[in-house]
Amino acid sequence: MCATCGCGAEEVQVSLLADSHPLDHDQQHRLDHEHHSHEGQPEHDGRLEHDHHHGPGHDRTHTITLEQAVLAKNDQLADHNRIWLARRGLTAINLMSSPGAGKTTLLERTIIDSGLTLSVIEGDQETSVDAERIRAAGARSVQVNTGAGCHLDAAMVRRALDQLAPQTGVVAIENVGNLVCPALFDLGEARKVVIISVTEGDDKPLKYPHMFSAADLIVINKTDLLPYVDFDVDRLTRDARKLQPGVEVLGLSARSGDNLDRWFGWLKALSTG
Ligand code: MG
Ligand code: ZN
């Protein structure tokens, strides 16, 4: 398990067990190792190399129980957040992407041009740079710094909501830039939005299936750069729909403004429906 954030390798273990194929020795060893090797690592990426062996004391069942407990606790807190938001007539969205896909820029444009009332919870490991950008664009904003942690969880969002005290409109939660574990953590949002920029490549849905399977909407950002990069919008759409038939995919450019009206329309329909 990731020492700092309670996510990572066990998610793999759970899914392997869920389809009830017994693990062979190599799989078992690899998973056992992943459990231990994250201790003290600054950030997990699930691909750590190893060359040592574990003693007989390690119990895979224990790690799975721990992971399920972490996620079950989070789901419970997320449900509380959803009730808290619903009571106030607020709609929350969870924006997830790699670092640099343009989450903050899209929010700035939305605050300035959509006519919607937004308040924003900003998640980053360090700094309050993005929260300051959001405030400069004219919206209320709270920064959550996760330190070594690589995702937001429902408890962090709970505390941020208290501080933010949103009155009306849409609460946008900008998750930590990471295409892996944020997909596992329900924050109490109404919709999950995954943003992928054309500079990242069109192969991401099949590489990060948990994230793209969780998406209610996939935004392809930086479409103004399409003439300069090898990014096949149709391929990405096709691959995303292999994971999730019919998932909505919306290409836009937060920088040039191309197609932003459709994004604003999606948000408006969500917040009034
Ligand atoms: Mg940002
Ligand atoms: Zn994480």
PDB file of C-alpha atoms and ligand atoms in Angstrom:
ATOM      1  CA  MET A   1       0.000   0.000   0.000  1.00  0.00           C
ATOM      2  CA  CYS A   2       1.154   3.518  -0.681  1.00  0.00           C
ATOM      3  CA  ALA A   3       2.535   4.623   2.680  1.00  0.00           C
ATOM      4  CA  THR A   4       1.095   8.106   2.480  1.00  0.00           C
ATOM      5  CA  CYS A   5      -2.200   7.929   0.709  1.00  0.00           C
ATOM      6  CA  GLY A   6      -3.723   4.495   1.118  1.00  0.00           C
ATOM      7  CA  CYS A   7      -3.990   3.771  -2.556  1.00  0.00           C
ATOM      8  CA  GLY A   8      -2.092   1.791  -5.114  1.00  0.00           C
ATOM      9  CA  ALA A   9      -1.072  -1.833  -5.318  1.00  0.00           C
ATOM     10  CA  GLU A  10      -3.988  -3.351  -3.427  1.00  0.00           C
ATOM     11  CA  GLU A  11      -6.377  -2.058  -6.017  1.00  0.00           C
ATOM     12  CA  VAL A  12      -4.622  -4.421  -8.421  1.00  0.00           C
ATOM     13  CA  GLN A  13      -4.906  -7.212  -5.894  1.00  0.00           C
ATOM     14  CA  VAL A  14      -8.605  -6.667  -5.411  1.00  0.00           C
ATOM     15  CA  SER A  15      -9.328  -6.722  -9.111  1.00  0.00           C
ATOM     16  CA  LEU A  16      -7.237  -9.843  -9.603  1.00  0.00           C
ATOM     17  CA  LEU A  17      -9.137 -11.554  -6.853  1.00  0.00           C
ATOM     18  CA  ALA A  18     -12.451 -10.247  -8.054  1.00  0.00           C
ATOM     19  CA  ASP A  19     -12.311 -12.357 -11.187  1.00  0.00           C
ATOM     20  CA  SER A  20     -11.351 -15.259  -8.972  1.00  0.00           C
ATOM     21  CA  HIS A  21      -8.382 -16.561 -10.921  1.00  0.00           C
ATOM     22  CA  PRO A  22      -5.886 -18.026  -8.494  1.00  0.00           C
ATOM     23  CA  LEU A  23      -2.590 -16.153  -8.526  1.00  0.00           C
ATOM     24  CA  ASP A  24       0.438 -18.030  -9.774  1.00  0.00           C
ATOM     25  CA  HIS A  25       3.688 -17.779  -7.870  1.00  0.00           C
ATOM     26  CA  ASP A  26       5.101 -14.906  -9.918  1.00  0.00           C
ATOM     27  CA  GLN A  27       1.953 -12.818  -9.588  1.00  0.00           C
ATOM     28  CA  GLN A  28       1.819 -13.495  -5.886  1.00  0.00           C
ATOM     29  CA  HIS A  29       5.411 -12.479  -5.411  1.00  0.00           C
ATOM     30  CA  ARG A  30       5.007  -9.329  -7.471  1.00  0.00           C
ATOM     31  CA  LEU A  31       1.922  -8.251  -5.540  1.00  0.00           C
ATOM     32  CA  ASP A  32       3.470  -9.063  -2.198  1.00  0.00           C
ATOM     33  CA  HIS A  33       6.429  -6.979  -3.166  1.00  0.00           C
ATOM     34  CA  GLU A  34       4.312  -4.048  -4.281  1.00  0.00           C
ATOM     35  CA  HIS A  35       2.710  -4.039  -0.893  1.00  0.00           C
ATOM     36  CA  HIS A  36       6.014  -3.598   0.881  1.00  0.00           C
ATOM     37  CA  SER A  37       8.018  -1.620  -1.611  1.00  0.00           C
ATOM     38  CA  HIS A  38       5.916   1.521  -1.354  1.00  0.00           C
ATOM     39  CA  GLU A  39       6.966   2.143   2.206  1.00  0.00           C
ATOM     40  CA  GLY A  40       9.007   5.310   2.272  1.00  0.00           C
ATOM     41  CA  GLN A  41       8.699   5.957  -1.446  1.00  0.00           C
ATOM     42  CA  PRO A  42       7.925   9.581  -2.240  1.00  0.00           C
ATOM     43  CA  GLU A  43       5.287   8.593  -4.773  1.00  0.00           C
ATOM     44  CA  HIS A  44       4.022   5.287  -6.093  1.00  0.00           C
ATOM     45  CA  ASP A  45       3.872   4.484  -9.748  1.00  0.00           C
ATOM     46  CA  GLY A  46       3.132   0.798  -9.503  1.00  0.00           C
ATOM     47  CA  ARG A  47       6.209  -0.133 -11.500  1.00  0.00           C
ATOM     48  CA  LEU A  48       8.899  -0.313  -8.853  1.00  0.00           C
ATOM     49  CA  GLU A  49      11.711  -2.724  -9.490  1.00  0.00           C
ATOM     50  CA  HIS A  50      12.679  -5.222  -6.845  1.00  0.00           C
ATOM     51  CA  ASP A  51      15.307  -7.807  -6.125  1.00  0.00           C
ATOM     52  CA  HIS A  52      14.612  -9.010  -2.611  1.00  0.00           C
ATOM     53  CA  HIS A  53      12.361 -11.659  -1.145  1.00  0.00           C
ATOM     54  CA  HIS A  54       9.836 -11.535   1.623  1.00  0.00           C
ATOM     55  CA  GLY A  55       9.740 -13.657   4.697  1.00  0.00           C
ATOM     56  CA  PRO A  56       6.904 -16.049   5.377  1.00  0.00           C
ATOM     57  CA  GLY A  57       4.947 -13.613   7.568  1.00  0.00           C
ATOM     58  CA  HIS A  58       3.282 -11.590   4.829  1.00  0.00           C
ATOM     59  CA  ASP A  59      -0.452 -12.060   4.517  1.00  0.00           C
ATOM     60  CA  ARG A  60      -2.119 -10.971   1.296  1.00  0.00           C
ATOM     61  CA  THR A  61      -5.589 -11.242   2.775  1.00  0.00           C
ATOM     62  CA  HIS A  62      -4.677  -8.645   5.345  1.00  0.00           C
ATOM     63  CA  THR A  63      -3.600  -6.084   2.735  1.00  0.00           C
ATOM     64  CA  ILE A  64      -6.812  -6.556   0.782  1.00  0.00           C
ATOM     65  CA  THR A  65      -8.915  -6.058   3.878  1.00  0.00           C
ATOM     66  CA  LEU A  66      -7.033  -2.886   4.660  1.00  0.00           C
ATOM     67  CA  GLU A  67      -7.561  -1.498   1.163  1.00  0.00           C
ATOM     68  CA  GLN A  68     -11.248  -2.333   1.193  1.00  0.00           C
ATOM     69  CA  ALA A  69     -11.581  -0.674   4.578  1.00  0.00           C
ATOM     70  CA  VAL A  70      -9.891   2.504   3.333  1.00  0.00           C
ATOM     71  CA  LEU A  71     -12.162   2.702   0.304  1.00  0.00           C
ATOM     72  CA  ALA A  72     -15.300   1.757   2.244  1.00  0.00           C
ATOM     73  CA  LYS A  73     -14.608   4.497   4.797  1.00  0.00           C
ATOM     74  CA  ASN A  74     -14.008   6.950   1.970  1.00  0.00           C
ATOM     75  CA  ASP A  75     -17.252   5.961   0.223  1.00  0.00           C
ATOM     76  CA  GLN A  76     -19.153   6.581   3.445  1.00  0.00           C
ATOM     77  CA  LEU A  77     -17.656  10.066   3.835  1.00  0.00           C
ATOM     78  CA  ALA A  78     -18.338  10.749   0.150  1.00  0.00           C
ATOM     79  CA  ASP A  79     -22.010   9.931   0.689  1.00  0.00           C
ATOM     80  CA  HIS A  80     -22.061  12.457   3.534  1.00  0.00           C
ATOM     81  CA  ASN A  81     -20.536  15.050   1.225  1.00  0.00           C
ATOM     82  CA  ARG A  82     -23.177  14.304  -1.414  1.00  0.00           C
ATOM     83  CA  ILE A  83     -25.954  14.836   1.140  1.00  0.00           C
ATOM     84  CA  TRP A  84     -24.294  18.030   2.415  1.00  0.00           C
ATOM     85  CA  LEU A  85     -24.110  19.372  -1.152  1.00  0.00           C
ATOM     86  CA  ALA A  86     -27.646  18.297  -2.088  1.00  0.00           C
ATOM     87  CA  ARG A  87     -29.124  20.032   0.965  1.00  0.00           C
ATOM     88  CA  ARG A  88     -27.632  23.276  -0.248  1.00  0.00           C
ATOM     89  CA  GLY A  89     -28.656  22.781  -3.874  1.00  0.00           C
ATOM     90  CA  LEU A  90     -25.029  22.553  -4.957  1.00  0.00           C
ATOM     91  CA  THR A  91     -23.627  20.441  -7.785  1.00  0.00           C
ATOM     92  CA  ALA A  92     -20.073  19.148  -7.500  1.00  0.00           C
ATOM     93  CA  ILE A  93     -17.803  17.939 -10.280  1.00  0.00           C
ATOM     94  CA  ASN A  94     -14.496  16.125  -9.839  1.00  0.00           C
ATOM     95  CA  LEU A  95     -11.934  17.154 -12.465  1.00  0.00           C
ATOM     96  CA  MET A  96      -9.172  14.639 -13.023  1.00  0.00           C
ATOM     97  CA  SER A  97      -6.226  14.576 -15.425  1.00  0.00           C
ATOM     98  CA  SER A  98      -2.455  14.358 -15.687  1.00  0.00           C
ATOM     99  CA  PRO A  99      -0.534  17.427 -14.522  1.00  0.00           C
ATOM    100  CA  GLY A 100      -0.623  20.092 -17.205  1.00  0.00           C
ATOM    101  CA  ALA A 101      -3.738  18.953 -19.087  1.00  0.00           C
ATOM    102  CA  GLY A 102      -5.346  22.326 -18.449  1.00  0.00           C
ATOM    103  CA  LYS A 103      -7.759  21.806 -15.554  1.00  0.00           C
ATOM    104  CA  THR A 104      -7.080  25.183 -13.964  1.00  0.00           C
ATOM    105  CA  THR A 105      -7.135  27.031 -17.278  1.00  0.00           C
ATOM    106  CA  LEU A 106     -10.493  25.471 -18.151  1.00  0.00           C
ATOM    107  CA  LEU A 107     -11.853  26.544 -14.758  1.00  0.00           C
ATOM    108  CA  GLU A 108     -10.555  30.091 -15.232  1.00  0.00           C
ATOM    109  CA  ARG A 109     -12.308  30.342 -18.586  1.00  0.00           C
ATOM    110  CA  THR A 110     -15.478  28.876 -17.100  1.00  0.00           C
ATOM    111  CA  ILE A 111     -15.472  31.378 -14.227  1.00  0.00           C
ATOM    112  CA  ILE A 112     -14.919  34.317 -16.565  1.00  0.00           C
ATOM    113  CA  ASP A 113     -17.099  33.370 -19.540  1.00  0.00           C
ATOM    114  CA  SER A 114     -19.825  30.873 -18.624  1.00  0.00           C
ATOM    115  CA  GLY A 115     -22.093  33.031 -16.492  1.00  0.00           C
ATOM    116  CA  LEU A 116     -22.213  30.211 -13.922  1.00  0.00           C
ATOM    117  CA  THR A 117     -21.334  30.676 -10.272  1.00  0.00           C
ATOM    118  CA  LEU A 118     -18.372  28.467  -9.492  1.00  0.00           C
ATOM    119  CA  SER A 119     -16.448  27.816  -6.322  1.00  0.00           C
ATOM    120  CA  VAL A 120     -13.344  25.704  -6.475  1.00  0.00           C
ATOM    121  CA  ILE A 121     -11.447  23.241  -4.315  1.00  0.00           C
ATOM    122  CA  GLU A 122      -7.899  23.018  -5.619  1.00  0.00           C
ATOM    123  CA  GLY A 123      -5.845  19.891  -4.951  1.00  0.00           C
ATOM    124  CA  ASP A 124      -2.081  19.910  -5.410  1.00  0.00           C
ATOM    125  CA  GLN A 125       0.795  18.365  -3.518  1.00  0.00           C
ATOM    126  CA  GLU A 126       2.250  21.790  -2.740  1.00  0.00           C
ATOM    127  CA  THR A 127       1.681  25.516  -3.323  1.00  0.00           C
ATOM    128  CA  SER A 128      -1.466  27.589  -3.539  1.00  0.00           C
ATOM    129  CA  VAL A 129      -0.666  28.822  -7.050  1.00  0.00           C
ATOM    130  CA  ASP A 130      -3.838  27.392  -8.594  1.00  0.00           C
ATOM    131  CA  ALA A 131      -6.163  28.637  -5.845  1.00  0.00           C
ATOM    132  CA  GLU A 132      -4.707  32.106  -6.392  1.00  0.00           C
ATOM    133  CA  ARG A 133      -5.348  31.837 -10.134  1.00  0.00           C
ATOM    134  CA  ILE A 134      -8.962  30.896  -9.430  1.00  0.00           C
ATOM    135  CA  ARG A 135      -9.407  33.844  -7.067  1.00  0.00           C
ATOM    136  CA  ALA A 136      -7.865  36.162  -9.634  1.00  0.00           C
ATOM    137  CA  ALA A 137     -10.448  34.896 -12.139  1.00  0.00           C
ATOM    138  CA  GLY A 138     -13.170  35.921  -9.682  1.00  0.00           C
ATOM    139  CA  ALA A 139     -14.279  32.812  -7.798  1.00  0.00           C
ATOM    140  CA  ARG A 140     -14.042  31.550  -4.242  1.00  0.00           C
ATOM    141  CA  SER A 141     -11.342  28.969  -3.821  1.00  0.00           C
ATOM    142  CA  VAL A 142      -9.688  26.772  -1.188  1.00  0.00           C
ATOM    143  CA  GLN A 143      -6.367  25.030  -1.703  1.00  0.00           C
ATOM    144  CA  VAL A 144      -5.759  21.534  -0.346  1.00  0.00           C
ATOM    145  CA  ASN A 145      -2.111  20.473  -0.234  1.00  0.00           C
ATOM    146  CA  THR A 146      -1.701  16.723  -0.046  1.00  0.00           C
ATOM    147  CA  GLY A 147       2.054  16.682   0.649  1.00  0.00           C
ATOM    148  CA  ALA A 148       3.292  13.285  -0.538  1.00  0.00           C
ATOM    149  CA  GLY A 149      -0.292  12.161  -1.238  1.00  0.00           C
ATOM    150  CA  CYS A 150      -1.329  11.778  -4.848  1.00  0.00           C
ATOM    151  CA  HIS A 151      -5.118  12.171  -4.775  1.00  0.00           C
ATOM    152  CA  LEU A 152      -7.911  13.933  -2.915  1.00  0.00           C
ATOM    153  CA  ASP A 153     -10.182  11.898  -0.659  1.00  0.00           C
ATOM    154  CA  ALA A 154     -13.644  12.570   0.710  1.00  0.00           C
ATOM    155  CA  ALA A 155     -12.351  13.685   4.130  1.00  0.00           C
ATOM    156  CA  MET A 156     -10.136  16.361   2.569  1.00  0.00           C
ATOM    157  CA  VAL A 157     -13.054  17.583   0.480  1.00  0.00           C
ATOM    158  CA  ARG A 158     -15.260  17.652   3.582  1.00  0.00           C
ATOM    159  CA  ARG A 159     -12.845  20.003   5.364  1.00  0.00           C
ATOM    160  CA  ALA A 160     -12.416  22.109   2.242  1.00  0.00           C
ATOM    161  CA  LEU A 161     -16.200  22.483   1.844  1.00  0.00           C
ATOM    162  CA  ASP A 162     -16.469  23.803   5.397  1.00  0.00           C
ATOM    163  CA  GLN A 163     -13.846  26.404   4.646  1.00  0.00           C
ATOM    164  CA  LEU A 164     -15.180  27.263   1.201  1.00  0.00           C
ATOM    165  CA  ALA A 165     -18.784  27.591   2.420  1.00  0.00           C
ATOM    166  CA  PRO A 166     -20.241  27.666  -1.110  1.00  0.00           C
ATOM    167  CA  GLN A 167     -23.694  29.257  -1.339  1.00  0.00           C
ATOM    168  CA  THR A 168     -24.863  28.421  -4.817  1.00  0.00           C
ATOM    169  CA  GLY A 169     -23.909  26.990  -8.186  1.00  0.00           C
ATOM    170  CA  VAL A 170     -21.213  24.505  -9.105  1.00  0.00           C
ATOM    171  CA  VAL A 171     -18.447  23.310  -6.809  1.00  0.00           C
ATOM    172  CA  ALA A 172     -15.515  22.272  -8.983  1.00  0.00           C
ATOM    173  CA  ILE A 173     -13.006  19.972  -7.313  1.00  0.00           C
ATOM    174  CA  GLU A 174      -9.691  20.011  -9.159  1.00  0.00           C
ATOM    175  CA  ASN A 175      -7.994  16.771  -8.176  1.00  0.00           C
ATOM    176  CA  VAL A 176      -4.247  16.246  -7.887  1.00  0.00           C
ATOM    177  CA  GLY A 177      -2.770  15.763 -11.376  1.00  0.00           C
ATOM    178  CA  ASN A 178      -2.602  11.978 -11.677  1.00  0.00           C
ATOM    179  CA  LEU A 179      -4.372   9.495 -13.957  1.00  0.00           C
ATOM    180  CA  VAL A 180      -4.165   6.617 -11.488  1.00  0.00           C
ATOM    181  CA  CYS A 181      -5.588   6.608  -7.969  1.00  0.00           C
ATOM    182  CA  PRO A 182      -7.963   9.619  -8.069  1.00  0.00           C
ATOM    183  CA  ALA A 183     -10.263   7.287 -10.026  1.00  0.00           C
ATOM    184  CA  LEU A 184     -10.719   5.133  -6.921  1.00  0.00           C
ATOM    185  CA  PHE A 185     -11.829   7.840  -4.512  1.00  0.00           C
ATOM    186  CA  ASP A 186     -15.415   9.052  -4.572  1.00  0.00           C
ATOM    187  CA  LEU A 187     -15.492  12.621  -3.263  1.00  0.00           C
ATOM    188  CA  GLY A 188     -19.269  13.054  -3.212  1.00  0.00           C
ATOM    189  CA  GLU A 189     -19.333  14.656  -6.659  1.00  0.00           C
ATOM    190  CA  ALA A 190     -22.262  14.451  -9.062  1.00  0.00           C
ATOM    191  CA  ARG A 191     -19.998  13.816 -12.072  1.00  0.00           C
ATOM    192  CA  LYS A 192     -16.417  12.843 -12.790  1.00  0.00           C
ATOM    193  CA  VAL A 193     -14.783  14.730 -15.654  1.00  0.00           C
ATOM    194  CA  VAL A 194     -11.537  13.375 -17.106  1.00  0.00           C
ATOM    195  CA  ILE A 195      -9.459  15.851 -19.084  1.00  0.00           C
ATOM    196  CA  ILE A 196      -6.842  14.692 -21.560  1.00  0.00           C
ATOM    197  CA  SER A 197      -4.833  17.159 -23.637  1.00  0.00           C
ATOM    198  CA  VAL A 198      -3.754  16.403 -27.190  1.00  0.00           C
ATOM    199  CA  THR A 199      -0.077  16.790 -26.253  1.00  0.00           C
ATOM    200  CA  GLU A 200      -0.325  13.718 -23.988  1.00  0.00           C
ATOM    201  CA  GLY A 201      -1.090  11.232 -26.769  1.00  0.00           C
ATOM    202  CA  ASP A 202      -4.211   9.330 -27.716  1.00  0.00           C
ATOM    203  CA  ASP A 203      -3.197   6.029 -26.087  1.00  0.00           C
ATOM    204  CA  LYS A 204      -4.224   6.896 -22.543  1.00  0.00           C
ATOM    205  CA  PRO A 205      -7.666   5.234 -22.190  1.00  0.00           C
ATOM    206  CA  LEU A 206      -6.298   1.716 -22.578  1.00  0.00           C
ATOM    207  CA  LYS A 207      -3.242   2.501 -20.409  1.00  0.00           C
ATOM    208  CA  TYR A 208      -5.318   4.042 -17.612  1.00  0.00           C
ATOM    209  CA  PRO A 209      -8.595   2.127 -17.880  1.00  0.00           C
ATOM    210  CA  HIS A 210      -9.759   2.787 -14.313  1.00  0.00           C
ATOM    211  CA  MET A 211      -9.701   6.515 -14.874  1.00  0.00           C
ATOM    212  CA  PHE A 212     -11.414   6.440 -18.259  1.00  0.00           C
ATOM    213  CA  SER A 213     -13.978   3.884 -17.096  1.00  0.00           C
ATOM    214  CA  ALA A 214     -14.937   6.174 -14.225  1.00  0.00           C
ATOM    215  CA  ALA A 215     -15.486   9.254 -16.418  1.00  0.00           C
ATOM    216  CA  ASP A 216     -18.952  10.711 -16.936  1.00  0.00           C
ATOM    217  CA  LEU A 217     -17.446  13.110 -19.468  1.00  0.00           C
ATOM    218  CA  ILE A 218     -14.085  13.046 -21.252  1.00  0.00           C
ATOM    219  CA  VAL A 219     -12.796  16.457 -22.284  1.00  0.00           C
ATOM    220  CA  ILE A 220     -10.064  16.587 -24.911  1.00  0.00           C
ATOM    221  CA  ASN A 221      -8.301  19.894 -24.297  1.00  0.00           C
ATOM    222  CA  LYS A 222      -5.839  21.923 -26.406  1.00  0.00           C
ATOM    223  CA  THR A 223      -7.558  21.049 -29.695  1.00  0.00           C
ATOM    224  CA  ASP A 224      -5.945  24.214 -31.124  1.00  0.00           C
ATOM    225  CA  LEU A 225      -2.690  22.196 -31.126  1.00  0.00           C
ATOM    226  CA  LEU A 226      -4.093  19.265 -33.138  1.00  0.00           C
ATOM    227  CA  PRO A 227      -2.335  20.346 -36.375  1.00  0.00           C
ATOM    228  CA  TYR A 228       1.035  20.064 -34.624  1.00  0.00           C
ATOM    229  CA  VAL A 229       0.745  16.732 -32.796  1.00  0.00           C
ATOM    230  CA  ASP A 230      -0.047  13.113 -33.617  1.00  0.00           C
ATOM    231  CA  PHE A 231      -3.288  12.772 -31.746  1.00  0.00           C
ATOM    232  CA  ASP A 232      -6.184  10.847 -33.231  1.00  0.00           C
ATOM    233  CA  VAL A 233      -9.425  12.040 -31.665  1.00  0.00           C
ATOM    234  CA  ASP A 234     -11.335   9.130 -33.212  1.00  0.00           C
ATOM    235  CA  ARG A 235      -8.905   6.578 -31.792  1.00  0.00           C
ATOM    236  CA  LEU A 236      -9.190   8.028 -28.294  1.00  0.00           C
ATOM    237  CA  THR A 237     -12.968   8.120 -28.560  1.00  0.00           C
ATOM    238  CA  ARG A 238     -13.102   4.542 -29.828  1.00  0.00           C
ATOM    239  CA  ASP A 239     -10.819   3.265 -27.054  1.00  0.00           C
ATOM    240  CA  ALA A 240     -12.711   5.152 -24.360  1.00  0.00           C
ATOM    241  CA  ARG A 241     -15.971   3.659 -25.622  1.00  0.00           C
ATOM    242  CA  LYS A 242     -14.508   0.167 -25.535  1.00  0.00           C
ATOM    243  CA  LEU A 243     -14.226   0.731 -21.798  1.00  0.00           C
ATOM    244  CA  GLN A 244     -17.486   2.578 -21.494  1.00  0.00           C
ATOM    245  CA  PRO A 245     -19.897   2.403 -24.423  1.00  0.00           C
ATOM    246  CA  GLY A 246     -21.498   5.737 -25.200  1.00  0.00           C
ATOM    247  CA  VAL A 247     -19.339   7.863 -22.900  1.00  0.00           C
ATOM    248  CA  GLU A 248     -19.513  11.516 -23.925  1.00  0.00           C
ATOM    249  CA  VAL A 249     -16.303  12.943 -25.410  1.00  0.00           C
ATOM    250  CA  LEU A 250     -15.951  16.683 -25.895  1.00  0.00           C
ATOM    251  CA  GLY A 251     -13.031  18.322 -27.718  1.00  0.00           C
ATOM    252  CA  LEU A 252     -12.286  21.939 -26.867  1.00  0.00           C
ATOM    253  CA  SER A 253      -9.566  24.470 -26.356  1.00  0.00           C
ATOM    254  CA  ALA A 254      -9.576  26.433 -23.128  1.00  0.00           C
ATOM    255  CA  ARG A 255      -6.896  28.653 -24.667  1.00  0.00           C
ATOM    256  CA  SER A 256      -8.523  29.518 -28.004  1.00  0.00           C
ATOM    257  CA  GLY A 257     -12.098  29.210 -26.701  1.00  0.00           C
ATOM    258  CA  ASP A 258     -13.002  26.639 -29.352  1.00  0.00           C
ATOM    259  CA  ASN A 259     -16.098  24.647 -28.355  1.00  0.00           C
ATOM    260  CA  LEU A 260     -16.231  26.103 -24.832  1.00  0.00           C
ATOM    261  CA  ASP A 261     -19.929  26.766 -25.331  1.00  0.00           C
ATOM    262  CA  ARG A 262     -20.594  23.035 -25.338  1.00  0.00           C
ATOM    263  CA  TRP A 263     -18.708  22.648 -22.051  1.00  0.00           C
ATOM    264  CA  PHE A 264     -20.657  25.523 -20.524  1.00  0.00           C
ATOM    265  CA  GLY A 265     -23.876  23.935 -21.802  1.00  0.00           C
ATOM    266  CA  TRP A 266     -22.992  20.581 -20.219  1.00  0.00           C
ATOM    267  CA  LEU A 267     -22.323  22.288 -16.886  1.00  0.00           C
ATOM    268  CA  LYS A 268     -25.507  24.345 -17.027  1.00  0.00           C
ATOM    269  CA  ALA A 269     -27.622  21.286 -17.795  1.00  0.00           C
ATOM    270  CA  LEU A 270     -26.021  19.537 -14.861  1.00  0.00           C
ATOM    271  CA  SER A 271     -26.523  22.349 -12.379  1.00  0.00           C
ATOM    272  CA  THR A 272     -30.138  23.030 -13.334  1.00  0.00           C
ATOM    273  CA  GLY A 273     -31.176  19.428 -13.917  1.00  0.00           C
TER     274      GLY A 273
HETATM  275 MG    MG B   1      -4.100  22.927 -11.740  1.00  0.00          MG
HETATM  276 ZN    ZN B   2      -3.119   8.386  -4.442  1.00  0.00          ZN
END
